[in-house]
Short mmCIF file of C-alpha atoms and ligand atoms in Angstrom, two decimals:
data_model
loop_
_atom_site.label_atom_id
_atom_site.label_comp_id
_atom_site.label_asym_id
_atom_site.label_seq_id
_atom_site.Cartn_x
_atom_site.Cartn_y
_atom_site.Cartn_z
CA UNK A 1 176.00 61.47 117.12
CA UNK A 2 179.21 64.01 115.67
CA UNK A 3 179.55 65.23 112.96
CA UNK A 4 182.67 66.64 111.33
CA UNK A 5 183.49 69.76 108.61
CA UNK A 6 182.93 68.05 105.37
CA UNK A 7 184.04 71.17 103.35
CA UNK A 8 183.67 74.03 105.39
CA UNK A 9 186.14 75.75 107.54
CA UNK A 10 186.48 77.54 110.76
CA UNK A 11 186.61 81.74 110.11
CA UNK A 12 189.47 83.26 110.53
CA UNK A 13 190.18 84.21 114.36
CA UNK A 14 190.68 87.91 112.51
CA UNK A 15 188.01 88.01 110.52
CA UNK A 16 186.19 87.71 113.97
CA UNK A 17 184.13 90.50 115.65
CA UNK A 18 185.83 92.12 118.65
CA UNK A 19 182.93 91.12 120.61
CA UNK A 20 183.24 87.29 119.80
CA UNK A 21 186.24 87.47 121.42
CA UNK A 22 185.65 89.05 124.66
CA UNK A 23 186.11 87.08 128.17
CA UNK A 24 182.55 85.63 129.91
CA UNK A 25 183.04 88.47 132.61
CA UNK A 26 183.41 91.11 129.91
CA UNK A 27 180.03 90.26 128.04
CA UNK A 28 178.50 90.45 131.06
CA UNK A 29 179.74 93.80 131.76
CA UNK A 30 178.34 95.13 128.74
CA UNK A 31 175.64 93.12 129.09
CA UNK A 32 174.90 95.03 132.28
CA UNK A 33 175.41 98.58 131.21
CA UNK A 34 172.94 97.79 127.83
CA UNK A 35 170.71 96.31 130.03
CA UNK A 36 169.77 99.33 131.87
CA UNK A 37 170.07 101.53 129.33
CA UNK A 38 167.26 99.06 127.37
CA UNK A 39 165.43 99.17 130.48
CA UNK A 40 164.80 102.72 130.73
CA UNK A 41 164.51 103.36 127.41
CA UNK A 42 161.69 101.16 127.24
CA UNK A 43 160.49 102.65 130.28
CA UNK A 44 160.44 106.16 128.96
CA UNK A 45 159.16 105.36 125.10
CA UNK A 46 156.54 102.44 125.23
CA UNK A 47 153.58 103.13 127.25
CA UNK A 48 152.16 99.57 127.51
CA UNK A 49 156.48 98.75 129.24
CA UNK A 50 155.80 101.54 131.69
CA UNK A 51 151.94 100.46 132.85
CA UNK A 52 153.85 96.76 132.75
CA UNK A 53 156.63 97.85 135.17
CA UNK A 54 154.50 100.44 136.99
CA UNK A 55 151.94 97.62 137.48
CA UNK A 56 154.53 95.27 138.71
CA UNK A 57 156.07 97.60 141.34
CA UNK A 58 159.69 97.91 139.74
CA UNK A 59 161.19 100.83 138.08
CA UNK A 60 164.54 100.72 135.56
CA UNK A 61 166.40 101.87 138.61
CA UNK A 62 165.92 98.49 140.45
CA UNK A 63 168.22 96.82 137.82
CA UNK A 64 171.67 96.76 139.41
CA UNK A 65 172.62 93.92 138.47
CA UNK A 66 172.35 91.07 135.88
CA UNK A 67 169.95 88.89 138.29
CA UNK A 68 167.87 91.67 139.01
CA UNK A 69 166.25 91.26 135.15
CA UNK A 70 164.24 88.76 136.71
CA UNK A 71 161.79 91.21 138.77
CA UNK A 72 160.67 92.47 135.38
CA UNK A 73 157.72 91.31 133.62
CA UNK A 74 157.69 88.90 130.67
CA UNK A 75 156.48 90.42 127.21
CA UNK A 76 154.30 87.77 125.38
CA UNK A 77 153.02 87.60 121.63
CA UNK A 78 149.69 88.86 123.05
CA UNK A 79 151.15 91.84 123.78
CA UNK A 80 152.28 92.90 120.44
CA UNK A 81 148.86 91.76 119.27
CA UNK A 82 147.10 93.76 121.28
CA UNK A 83 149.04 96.75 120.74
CA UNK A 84 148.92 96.41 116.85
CA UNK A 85 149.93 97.33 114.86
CA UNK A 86 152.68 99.84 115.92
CA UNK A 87 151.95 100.54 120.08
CA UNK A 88 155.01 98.78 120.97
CA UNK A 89 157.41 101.16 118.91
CA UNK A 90 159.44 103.17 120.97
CA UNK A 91 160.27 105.72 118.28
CA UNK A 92 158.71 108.25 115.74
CA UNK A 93 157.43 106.42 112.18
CA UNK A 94 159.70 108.59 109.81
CA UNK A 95 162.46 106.76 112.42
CA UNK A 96 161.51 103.17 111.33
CA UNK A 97 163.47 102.08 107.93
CA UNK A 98 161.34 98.50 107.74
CA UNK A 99 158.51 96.90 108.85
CA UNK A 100 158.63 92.89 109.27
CA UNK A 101 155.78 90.57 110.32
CA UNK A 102 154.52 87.51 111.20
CA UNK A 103 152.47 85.29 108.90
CA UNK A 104 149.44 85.96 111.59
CA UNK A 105 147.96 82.31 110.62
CA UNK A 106 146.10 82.82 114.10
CA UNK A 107 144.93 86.14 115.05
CA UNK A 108 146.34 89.43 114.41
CA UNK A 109 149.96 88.89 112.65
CA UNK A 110 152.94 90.58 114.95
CA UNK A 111 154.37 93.38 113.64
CA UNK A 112 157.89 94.63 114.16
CA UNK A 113 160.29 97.48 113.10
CA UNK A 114 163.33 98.77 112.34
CA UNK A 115 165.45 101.72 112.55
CA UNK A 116 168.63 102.00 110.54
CA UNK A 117 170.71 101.61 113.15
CA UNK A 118 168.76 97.85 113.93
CA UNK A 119 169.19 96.95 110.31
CA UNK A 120 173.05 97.98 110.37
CA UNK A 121 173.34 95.54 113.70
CA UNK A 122 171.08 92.91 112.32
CA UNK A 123 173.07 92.86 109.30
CA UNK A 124 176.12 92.34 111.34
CA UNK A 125 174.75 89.50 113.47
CA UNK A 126 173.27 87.31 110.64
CA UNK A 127 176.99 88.36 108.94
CA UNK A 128 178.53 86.97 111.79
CA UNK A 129 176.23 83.35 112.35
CA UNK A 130 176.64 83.10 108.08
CA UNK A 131 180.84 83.20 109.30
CA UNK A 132 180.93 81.26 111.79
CA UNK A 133 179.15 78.51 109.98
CA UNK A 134 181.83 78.89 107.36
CA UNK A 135 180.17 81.01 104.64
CA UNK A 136 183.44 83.43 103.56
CA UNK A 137 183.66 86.88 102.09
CA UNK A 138 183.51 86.28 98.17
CA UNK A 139 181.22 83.58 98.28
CA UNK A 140 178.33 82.99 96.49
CA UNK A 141 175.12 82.69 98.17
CA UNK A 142 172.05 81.47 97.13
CA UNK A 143 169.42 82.41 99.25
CA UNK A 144 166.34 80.47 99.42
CA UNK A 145 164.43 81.69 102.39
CA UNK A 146 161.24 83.71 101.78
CA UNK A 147 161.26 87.21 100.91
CA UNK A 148 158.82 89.37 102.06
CA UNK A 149 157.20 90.57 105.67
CA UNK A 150 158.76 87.05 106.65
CA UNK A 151 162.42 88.25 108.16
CA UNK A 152 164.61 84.90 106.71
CA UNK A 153 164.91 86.24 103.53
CA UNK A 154 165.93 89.57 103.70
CA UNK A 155 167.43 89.09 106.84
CA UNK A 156 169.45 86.71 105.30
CA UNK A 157 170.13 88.73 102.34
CA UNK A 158 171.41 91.56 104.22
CA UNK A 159 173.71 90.01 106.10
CA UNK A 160 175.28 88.00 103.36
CA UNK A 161 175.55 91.72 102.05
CA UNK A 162 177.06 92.55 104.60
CA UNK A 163 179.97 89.72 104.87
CA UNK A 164 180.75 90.71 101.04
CA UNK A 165 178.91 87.49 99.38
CA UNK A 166 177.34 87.62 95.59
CA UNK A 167 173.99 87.28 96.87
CA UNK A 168 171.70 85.41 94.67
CA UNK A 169 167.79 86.26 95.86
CA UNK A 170 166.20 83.30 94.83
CA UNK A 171 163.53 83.19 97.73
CA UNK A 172 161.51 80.01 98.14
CA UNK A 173 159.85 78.03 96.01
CA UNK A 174 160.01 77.19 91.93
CA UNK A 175 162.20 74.09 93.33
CA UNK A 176 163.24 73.02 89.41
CA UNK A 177 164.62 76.62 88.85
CA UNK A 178 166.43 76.37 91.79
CA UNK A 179 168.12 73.30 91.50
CA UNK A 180 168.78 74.58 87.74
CA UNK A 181 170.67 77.79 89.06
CA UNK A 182 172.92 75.61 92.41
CA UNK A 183 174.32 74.16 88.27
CA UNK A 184 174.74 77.09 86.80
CA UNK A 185 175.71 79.82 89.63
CA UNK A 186 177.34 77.45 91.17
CA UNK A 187 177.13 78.81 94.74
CA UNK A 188 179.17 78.34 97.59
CA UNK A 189 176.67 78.58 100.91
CA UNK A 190 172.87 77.92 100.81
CA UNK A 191 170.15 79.17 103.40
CA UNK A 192 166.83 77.79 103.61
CA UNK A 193 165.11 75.74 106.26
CA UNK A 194 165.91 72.02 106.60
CA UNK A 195 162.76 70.65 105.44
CA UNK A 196 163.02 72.59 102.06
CA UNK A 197 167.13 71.80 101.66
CA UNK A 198 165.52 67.86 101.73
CA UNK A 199 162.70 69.01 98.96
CA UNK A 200 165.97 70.68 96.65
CA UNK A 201 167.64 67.60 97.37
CA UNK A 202 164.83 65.27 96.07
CA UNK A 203 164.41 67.71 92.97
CA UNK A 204 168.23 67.28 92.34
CA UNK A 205 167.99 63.62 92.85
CA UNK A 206 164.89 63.39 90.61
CA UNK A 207 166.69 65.70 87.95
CA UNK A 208 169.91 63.22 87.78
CA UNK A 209 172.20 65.38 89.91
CA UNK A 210 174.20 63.86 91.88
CA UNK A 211 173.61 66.69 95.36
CA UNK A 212 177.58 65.78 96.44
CA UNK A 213 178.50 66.71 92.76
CA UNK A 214 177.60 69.83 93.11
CA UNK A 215 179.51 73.53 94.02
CA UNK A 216 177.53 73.84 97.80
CA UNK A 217 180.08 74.02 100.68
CA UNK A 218 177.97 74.94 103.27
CA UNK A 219 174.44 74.97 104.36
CA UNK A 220 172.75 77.18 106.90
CA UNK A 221 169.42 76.34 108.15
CA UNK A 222 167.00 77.38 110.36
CA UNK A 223 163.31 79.07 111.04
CA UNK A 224 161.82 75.50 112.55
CA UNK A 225 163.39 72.66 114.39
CA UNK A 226 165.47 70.05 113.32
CA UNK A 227 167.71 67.12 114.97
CA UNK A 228 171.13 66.09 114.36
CA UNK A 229 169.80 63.04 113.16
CA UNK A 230 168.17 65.53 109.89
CA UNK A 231 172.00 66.81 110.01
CA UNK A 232 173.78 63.51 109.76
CA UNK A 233 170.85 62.86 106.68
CA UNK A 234 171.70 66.15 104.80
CA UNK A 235 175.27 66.21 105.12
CA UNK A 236 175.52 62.72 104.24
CA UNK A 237 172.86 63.23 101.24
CA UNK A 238 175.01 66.44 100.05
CA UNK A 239 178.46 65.92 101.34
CA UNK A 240 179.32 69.57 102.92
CA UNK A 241 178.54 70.91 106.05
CA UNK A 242 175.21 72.31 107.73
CA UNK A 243 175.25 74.36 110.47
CA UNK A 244 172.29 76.01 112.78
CA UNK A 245 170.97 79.74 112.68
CA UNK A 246 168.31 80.51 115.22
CA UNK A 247 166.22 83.59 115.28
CA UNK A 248 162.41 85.24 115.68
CA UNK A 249 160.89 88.46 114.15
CA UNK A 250 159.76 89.73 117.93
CA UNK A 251 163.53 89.57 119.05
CA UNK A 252 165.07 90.67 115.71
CA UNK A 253 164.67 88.07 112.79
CA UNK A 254 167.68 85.34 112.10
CA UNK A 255 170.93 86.05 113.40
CA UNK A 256 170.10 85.74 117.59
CA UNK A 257 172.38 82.74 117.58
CA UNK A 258 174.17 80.95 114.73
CA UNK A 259 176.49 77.57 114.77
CA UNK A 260 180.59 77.33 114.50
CA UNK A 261 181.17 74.76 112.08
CA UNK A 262 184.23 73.64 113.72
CA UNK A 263 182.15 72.52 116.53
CA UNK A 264 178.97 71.72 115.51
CA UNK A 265 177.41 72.06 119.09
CA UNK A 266 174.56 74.10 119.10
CA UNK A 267 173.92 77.81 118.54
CA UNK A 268 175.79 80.64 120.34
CA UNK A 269 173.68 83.31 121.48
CA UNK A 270 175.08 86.76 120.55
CA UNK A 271 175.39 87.45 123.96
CA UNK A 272 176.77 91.24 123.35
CA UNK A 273 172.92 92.07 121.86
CA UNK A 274 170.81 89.94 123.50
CA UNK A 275 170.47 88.43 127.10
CA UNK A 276 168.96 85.17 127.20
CA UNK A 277 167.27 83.41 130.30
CA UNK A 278 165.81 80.17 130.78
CA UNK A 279 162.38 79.37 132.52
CA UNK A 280 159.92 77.28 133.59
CA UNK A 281 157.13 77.69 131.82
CA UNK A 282 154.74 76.76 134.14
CA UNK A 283 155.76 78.57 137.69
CA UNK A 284 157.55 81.34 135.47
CA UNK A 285 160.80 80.57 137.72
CA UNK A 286 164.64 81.45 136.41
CA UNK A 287 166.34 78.17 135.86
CA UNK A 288 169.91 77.30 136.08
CA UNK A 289 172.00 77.15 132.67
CA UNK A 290 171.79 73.41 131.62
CA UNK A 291 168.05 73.31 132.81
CA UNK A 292 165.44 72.60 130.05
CA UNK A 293 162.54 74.95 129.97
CA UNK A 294 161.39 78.30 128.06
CA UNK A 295 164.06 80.44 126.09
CA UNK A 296 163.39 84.15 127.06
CA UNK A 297 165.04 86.89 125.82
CA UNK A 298 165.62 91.00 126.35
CA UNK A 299 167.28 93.04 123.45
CA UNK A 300 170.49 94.72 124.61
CA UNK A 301 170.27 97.39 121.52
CA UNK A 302 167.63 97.48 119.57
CA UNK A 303 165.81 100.96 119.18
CA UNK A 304 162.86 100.61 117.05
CA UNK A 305 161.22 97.81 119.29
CA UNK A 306 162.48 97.09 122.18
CA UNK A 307 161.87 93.63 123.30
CA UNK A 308 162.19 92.92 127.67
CA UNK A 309 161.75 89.62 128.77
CA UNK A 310 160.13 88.06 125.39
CA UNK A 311 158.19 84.43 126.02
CA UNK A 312 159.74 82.82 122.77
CA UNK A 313 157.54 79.04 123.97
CA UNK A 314 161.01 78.04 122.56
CA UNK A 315 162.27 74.97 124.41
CA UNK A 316 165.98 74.41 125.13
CA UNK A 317 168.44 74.86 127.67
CA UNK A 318 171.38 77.21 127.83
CA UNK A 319 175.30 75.90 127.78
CA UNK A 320 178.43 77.04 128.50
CA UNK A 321 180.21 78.76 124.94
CA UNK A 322 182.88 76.35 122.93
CA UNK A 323 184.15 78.35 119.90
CA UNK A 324 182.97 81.62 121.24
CA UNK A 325 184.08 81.04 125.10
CA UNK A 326 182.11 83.96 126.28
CA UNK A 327 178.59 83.87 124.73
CA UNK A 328 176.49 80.51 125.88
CA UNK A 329 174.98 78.09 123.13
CA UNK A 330 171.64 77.19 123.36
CA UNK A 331 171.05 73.78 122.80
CA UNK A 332 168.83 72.05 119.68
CA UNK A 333 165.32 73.22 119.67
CA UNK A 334 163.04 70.21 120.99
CA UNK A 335 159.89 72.07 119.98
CA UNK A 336 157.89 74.94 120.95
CA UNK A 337 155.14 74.72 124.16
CA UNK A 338 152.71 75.60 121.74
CA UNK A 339 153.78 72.65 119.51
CA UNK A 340 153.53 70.05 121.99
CA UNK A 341 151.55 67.28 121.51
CA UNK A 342 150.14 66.07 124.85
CA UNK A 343 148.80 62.12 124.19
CA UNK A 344 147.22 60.12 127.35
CA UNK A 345 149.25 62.85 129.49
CA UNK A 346 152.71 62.55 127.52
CA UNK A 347 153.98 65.32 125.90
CA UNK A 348 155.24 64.63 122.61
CA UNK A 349 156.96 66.58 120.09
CA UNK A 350 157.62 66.03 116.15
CA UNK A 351 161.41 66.44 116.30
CA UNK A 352 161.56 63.62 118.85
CA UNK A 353 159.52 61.40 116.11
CA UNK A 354 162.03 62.73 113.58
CA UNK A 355 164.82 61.55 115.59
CA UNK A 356 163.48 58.03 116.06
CA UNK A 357 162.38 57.73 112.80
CA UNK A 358 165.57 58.87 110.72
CA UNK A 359 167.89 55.68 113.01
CA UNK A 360 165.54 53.68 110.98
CA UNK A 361 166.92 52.93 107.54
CA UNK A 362 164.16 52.07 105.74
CA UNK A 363 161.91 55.54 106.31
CA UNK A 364 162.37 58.36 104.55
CA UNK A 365 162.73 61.94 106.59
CA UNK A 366 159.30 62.55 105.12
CA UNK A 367 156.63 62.25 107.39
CA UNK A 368 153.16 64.33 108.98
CA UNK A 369 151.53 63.79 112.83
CA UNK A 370 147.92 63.35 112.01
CA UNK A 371 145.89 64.10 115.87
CA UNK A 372 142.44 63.07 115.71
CA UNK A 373 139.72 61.40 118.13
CA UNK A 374 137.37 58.94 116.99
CA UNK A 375 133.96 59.05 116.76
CA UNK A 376 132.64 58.50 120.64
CA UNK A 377 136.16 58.16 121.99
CA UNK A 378 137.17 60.06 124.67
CA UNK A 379 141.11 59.81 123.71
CA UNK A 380 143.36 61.11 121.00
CA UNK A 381 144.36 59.26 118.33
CA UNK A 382 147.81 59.71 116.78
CA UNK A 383 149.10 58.49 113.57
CA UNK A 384 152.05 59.39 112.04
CA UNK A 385 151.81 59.10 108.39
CA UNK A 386 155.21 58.34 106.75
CA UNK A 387 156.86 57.59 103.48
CA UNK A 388 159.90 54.78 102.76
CA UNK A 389 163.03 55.17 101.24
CA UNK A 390 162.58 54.64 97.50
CA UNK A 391 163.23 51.38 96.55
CA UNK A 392 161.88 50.17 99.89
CA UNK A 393 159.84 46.86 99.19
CA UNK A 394 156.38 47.14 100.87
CA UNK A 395 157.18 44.18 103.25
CA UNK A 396 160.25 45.77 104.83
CA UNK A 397 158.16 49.37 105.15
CA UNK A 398 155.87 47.71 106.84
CA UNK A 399 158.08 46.50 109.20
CA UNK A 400 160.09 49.81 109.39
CA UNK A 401 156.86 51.11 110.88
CA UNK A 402 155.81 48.22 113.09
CA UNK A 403 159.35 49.11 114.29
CA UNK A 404 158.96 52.84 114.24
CA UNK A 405 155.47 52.71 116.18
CA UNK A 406 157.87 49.94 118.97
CA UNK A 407 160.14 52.73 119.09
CA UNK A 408 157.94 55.38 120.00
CA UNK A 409 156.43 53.46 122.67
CA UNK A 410 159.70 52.75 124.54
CA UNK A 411 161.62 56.13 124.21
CA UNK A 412 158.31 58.31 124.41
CA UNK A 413 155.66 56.27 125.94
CA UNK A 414 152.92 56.70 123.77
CA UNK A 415 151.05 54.51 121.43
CA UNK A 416 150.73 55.72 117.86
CA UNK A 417 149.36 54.17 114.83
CA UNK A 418 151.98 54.69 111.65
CA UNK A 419 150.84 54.24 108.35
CA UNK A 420 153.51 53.75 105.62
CA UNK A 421 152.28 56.20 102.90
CA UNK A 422 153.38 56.44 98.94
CA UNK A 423 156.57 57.89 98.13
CA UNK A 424 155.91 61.57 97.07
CA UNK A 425 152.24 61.69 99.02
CA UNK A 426 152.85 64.06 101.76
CA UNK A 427 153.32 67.53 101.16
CA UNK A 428 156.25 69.02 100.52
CA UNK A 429 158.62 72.10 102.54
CA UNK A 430 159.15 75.71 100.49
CA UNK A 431 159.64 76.66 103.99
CA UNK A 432 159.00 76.20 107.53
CA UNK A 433 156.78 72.73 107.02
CA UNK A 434 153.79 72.20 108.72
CA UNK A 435 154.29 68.50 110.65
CA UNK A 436 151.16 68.68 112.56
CA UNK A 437 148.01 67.92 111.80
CA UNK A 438 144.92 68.30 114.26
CA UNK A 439 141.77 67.23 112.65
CA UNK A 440 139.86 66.40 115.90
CA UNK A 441 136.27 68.16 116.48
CA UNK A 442 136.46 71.82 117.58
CA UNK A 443 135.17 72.86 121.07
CA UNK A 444 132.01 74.71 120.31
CA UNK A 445 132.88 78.94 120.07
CA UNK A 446 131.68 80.51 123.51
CA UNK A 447 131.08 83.94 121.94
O1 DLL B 1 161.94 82.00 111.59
C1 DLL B 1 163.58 83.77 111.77
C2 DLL B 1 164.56 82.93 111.06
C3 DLL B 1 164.64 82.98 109.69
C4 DLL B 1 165.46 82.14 111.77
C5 DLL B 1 165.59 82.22 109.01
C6 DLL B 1 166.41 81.40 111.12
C7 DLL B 1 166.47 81.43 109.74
P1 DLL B 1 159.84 83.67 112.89
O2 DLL B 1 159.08 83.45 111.63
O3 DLL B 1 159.40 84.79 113.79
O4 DLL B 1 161.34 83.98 112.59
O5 DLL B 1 159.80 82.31 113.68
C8 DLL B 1 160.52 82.17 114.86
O6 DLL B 1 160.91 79.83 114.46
O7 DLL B 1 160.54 81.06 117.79
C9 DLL B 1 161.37 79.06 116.63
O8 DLL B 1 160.19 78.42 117.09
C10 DLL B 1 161.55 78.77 115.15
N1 DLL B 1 162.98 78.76 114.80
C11 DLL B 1 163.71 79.72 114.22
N2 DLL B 1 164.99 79.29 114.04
C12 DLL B 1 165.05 78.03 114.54
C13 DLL B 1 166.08 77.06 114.67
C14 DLL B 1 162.21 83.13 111.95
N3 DLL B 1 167.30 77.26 114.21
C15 DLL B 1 160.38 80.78 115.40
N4 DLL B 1 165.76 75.89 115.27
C16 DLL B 1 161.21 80.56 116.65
C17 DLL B 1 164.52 75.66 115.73
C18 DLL B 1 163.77 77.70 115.04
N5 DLL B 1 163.52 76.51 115.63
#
C-alpha cells in the first residue's frame, strides 16, 4: 500500500545536515572512529562496561573495524535496573543537565541522563526527523506527547525548538481542549502517538469538525507500533501527511530514526550517532541487512550514558537508505519480543491484527487482545474485542468479525474468538495504548 504527500513537502536539500548528505562509505568512516572512541570511553567510566568486557575477554582495542562490534557484549534493560539508579553514568552528577525515565510499570523504572552536550545533539536529531517529515522552520507545533520523565514530550519540544517552530506544549490528554486549540492556534505539524492522533480525531469528529478542514499539514507519530494500514486510515481521515519517528529513552529518547515524507518508506537511522545491528534473538547471531530479527543499537556520541550493544526486543529489519542514501531505514515495527503473543505455538502480534482488521471496512481501528485460559483448559484463549464503524448495522458487524476472525486464521494461523463491542467501549489512547490484555491465572510466586 503507497501513500503520497498530501500537504507536506520534502526539506530543502540545504536546509539539510551535512551529515545527511554524506556517501555510505563516509558514515561508516565516522562511524568507525566514534565507535572506538565510545568503546573506550565506556571502558574507562562505567564499571559494570569494564567487568562486561573484562568478563567477555575483549578490550576497546580489539575494535578495528566495524564488524568487530560484534565480540562485545549486549547491554539489556536488566542492566540499567540493576545498576539503578545512576551506576551506568559515565560522568560526574553536577555533569548531567536531565534525568529521563521509564514509566517502570514492571520493576525498577530505567533511568537515563543527560549532559548538555546530549541535549544539544538530541535536539538536533529530533530537529532533523521533525524536517524530514516536512515540519518547516516557522511552523507551528502542537505538541501532544507527554511531558515529564517520559522523553516524547520534551524531546519533542526541544527539537521543534531547535528547528525554529512556535512550540505549543500541550502534552497529552484534556482531548476537548486540544481539539479546541488545533481551531484556534491553528498549527501546522502535530506529534503524538498514532493511537491518540485517532482519539483527537474522534473528539474533532464528535465536536463537528471536519479533521481535513482543519490548519494540520503534517503529523509525526511514534512511541508504539503502527502499520501503514493505521497510515492510509489517518491520512485519509485528516487529509495531510504522517510520517514515522522512532526512538527509546535507553538509546536517547525520539529522534534515533525519523521518516522522509517524500518517500514514506520507513525510518532512517541517524547513522552518524548511532550504529544499528540486527539479531537473532534467540542464538544472539548478527544478521544480514534485510533479515528480520532484534534491533540493537550502540551510541556513537553520547556522554552521559553510554549505551553498547542495547537489546531494544524491537523487531524489524534494516534496509538500504532512499532519501538519505547513506544512513539505512529500518523497516515498520512488527512488535516487540516481549509483546508477542505466542497462541498454540504461533506467535502473534497486535499490529498484524491491526493490519487485517483496518482492510476490513466495516471495523473501526479500535480494538483490545483479551488472552485468557478457561477454567480447566490447558490452552489460551484469544479474543479480540473490537468496535464497528459508526453507522455499522449490527448484522454487517457481525459479519465484519466472522470475516475478521477467517482472516486471522489464514494469514496468521490462529483461531481467535472476536467479539464486536459498542462503539466508544474500549478504552481510549492519551498515549502509547495498551492493546493487550492477559487476564489468565498467575503462576504461583516461587519466593
Ligand atoms: O517512546 C520515545 C519516543 C517518543 C519515540 C516519542 C517516538 C516518539 P520509550 O518510552 O523508552 O521511548 O519507549 C521505547 O517504544 O523500544 C519501541 O518498542 C516503541 N517505539 C518507539 N517509537 C516507535 C515507532 C519512546 N516509531 C519503545 N514505532 C521502543 C514502533 C516505537 N514502536
Amino acid at each position: 500500500m503507497t501513500s503520497t504527500a498530501l500537504k507536506a513537502t520534502a526539506a530543502h536539500p540545504s536546509t539539510l545536515d551535512p551529515e545527511e548528505t554524506f556517501s555510505r562509505e563516509r558514515i561508516e568512516e565516522l562511524q568507525l572512529e566514534r565507535l572506538r572512541h565510545t568503546v573506550a570511553y565506556a571502558y574507562e567510566n562505567v564499571d559494570l562496561y569494564r567487568r562486561k568486557f573484562d568478563g567477555a575477554g575483549v578490550h576497546p582495542t580489539d575494535l578495528r573495524e566495524l564488524g568487530d562490534l560484534a565480540k562485545f557484549p549486549y547491554t539489556t534493560k536488566e542492566d540499567l535496573r540493576q545498576t539503578y539508579p545512576f551506576g551506568m553514568f559515565a560522568v560526574p552528577q553536577n555533569q548531567v543537565a536531565r534525568i529521563h525515565a521509564s514509566s517502570g510499570t514492571t520493576g525498577r523504572p530505567t533511568v537515563v541522563g543527560y549532559t548538555a552536550g546530549d541535549i544539544d545533539r538530541w535536539a538536533t536529531l529530533v530537529a532533523r526527523s521533525l524536517r524530514a517529515s516536512g515540519v518547516k522552520a516557522g511552523d507551528k507545533v502542537h505538541n501532544a506527547y507527554g511531558y515529564g520523565l517520559f522523553t516524547g514530550g520534551l524531546g519533542a519540544h526541544y527539537g521543534a525548538d531547535k528547528l525554529g517552530c512556535t512550540v505549543i506544549p500541550i502534552s497529552g490528554g484534556q482531548t476537548e481542549r486540544q481539539v479546541q486549540l488545533i481551531q484556534d492556534f491553528e498549527p501546522d505539524a502535530i506529534l503524538s502517538t498514532p493511537t491518540y492522533l485517532l482519539t483527537i480525531l474522534d473528539a474533532m469528529v464528535a465536536a463537528g469538525i471536519d479533521p481535513r478542514s482543519t490548519s494540520l499539514k503534517t503529523a509525526v507519530l511514534g512511541a508504539e507500533p503502527w502499520t501503514q494500514e493505521m497510515r492510509q486510515e489517518l491520512e485519509q481521515r485528516m487529509g495531510f501527511d504522517a510520517c514515522d519517528i522512532y526512538g527509546l529513552s535507553e538509546v536517547m529518547g525520539p529522534g534515533v530514526a525519523g521518516e522522509c515524507v517524500e518517500t514514506k518508506d520507513g525510518s532512517h537511522i541517524w547513522e552518524d550517532h548511532f550504529r544499528p545491528e540486527i539479531i537473532d534473538p534467540f542464538t544472539d547471531r548478527v544478521m544480514d541487512d534485510c533479515e528480520h530479527g532484534e534491533l540493537v543499537f550502540t551510541s556513537l556520541t553520547k556522554e552521559a550514558l553510554p549505551i553498547i550493544r542495547y537489546r531494544t526486543h524491537d523487531l524489524t529489519r534494516l534496509l538500504p537508505g532512499t532519501a538519505r542514501p547513506g544512513m539505512r531505514r529500518m523497516d515498520r515495527i512488527t512488535g516487540r519480543s516481549d509483546d508477542m503473543i505466542i497462541l498454540r505455538g504461533v506467535n502473534l502480534f497486535p499490529t498484524q491484527i491491526e493490519e487485517i482488521a483496518l482492510r476490513i471496512p466495516a471495523l473501526s481501528p479500535h480494538f483490545q487482545l483479551e488472552l485468557t485460559r478457561p477454567e480447566g483448559q490447558r490452552m489460551d484463549r484469544l479474543t479480540v474485542k473490537i468496535e464497528p464503524r459508526e453507522g455499522v448495522s449490527a448484522h454487517d458487524a457481525e459479519q465484519a468479525a466472522s470475516r475478521l476472525s477467517e482472516q486471522i486464521k489464514i494469514h496468521i494461523g490462529s483461531s481467535c474468538a472476536v467479539t464486536v463491542v459498542e462503539s466508544g467501549s474500549l478504552a481510549r489512547s492519551s498515549g502509547k495504548l495498551r492493546r493487550i490484555y492477559d487476564l489468565r491465572p498467575k503462576p504461583p510466586q516461587t519466593d
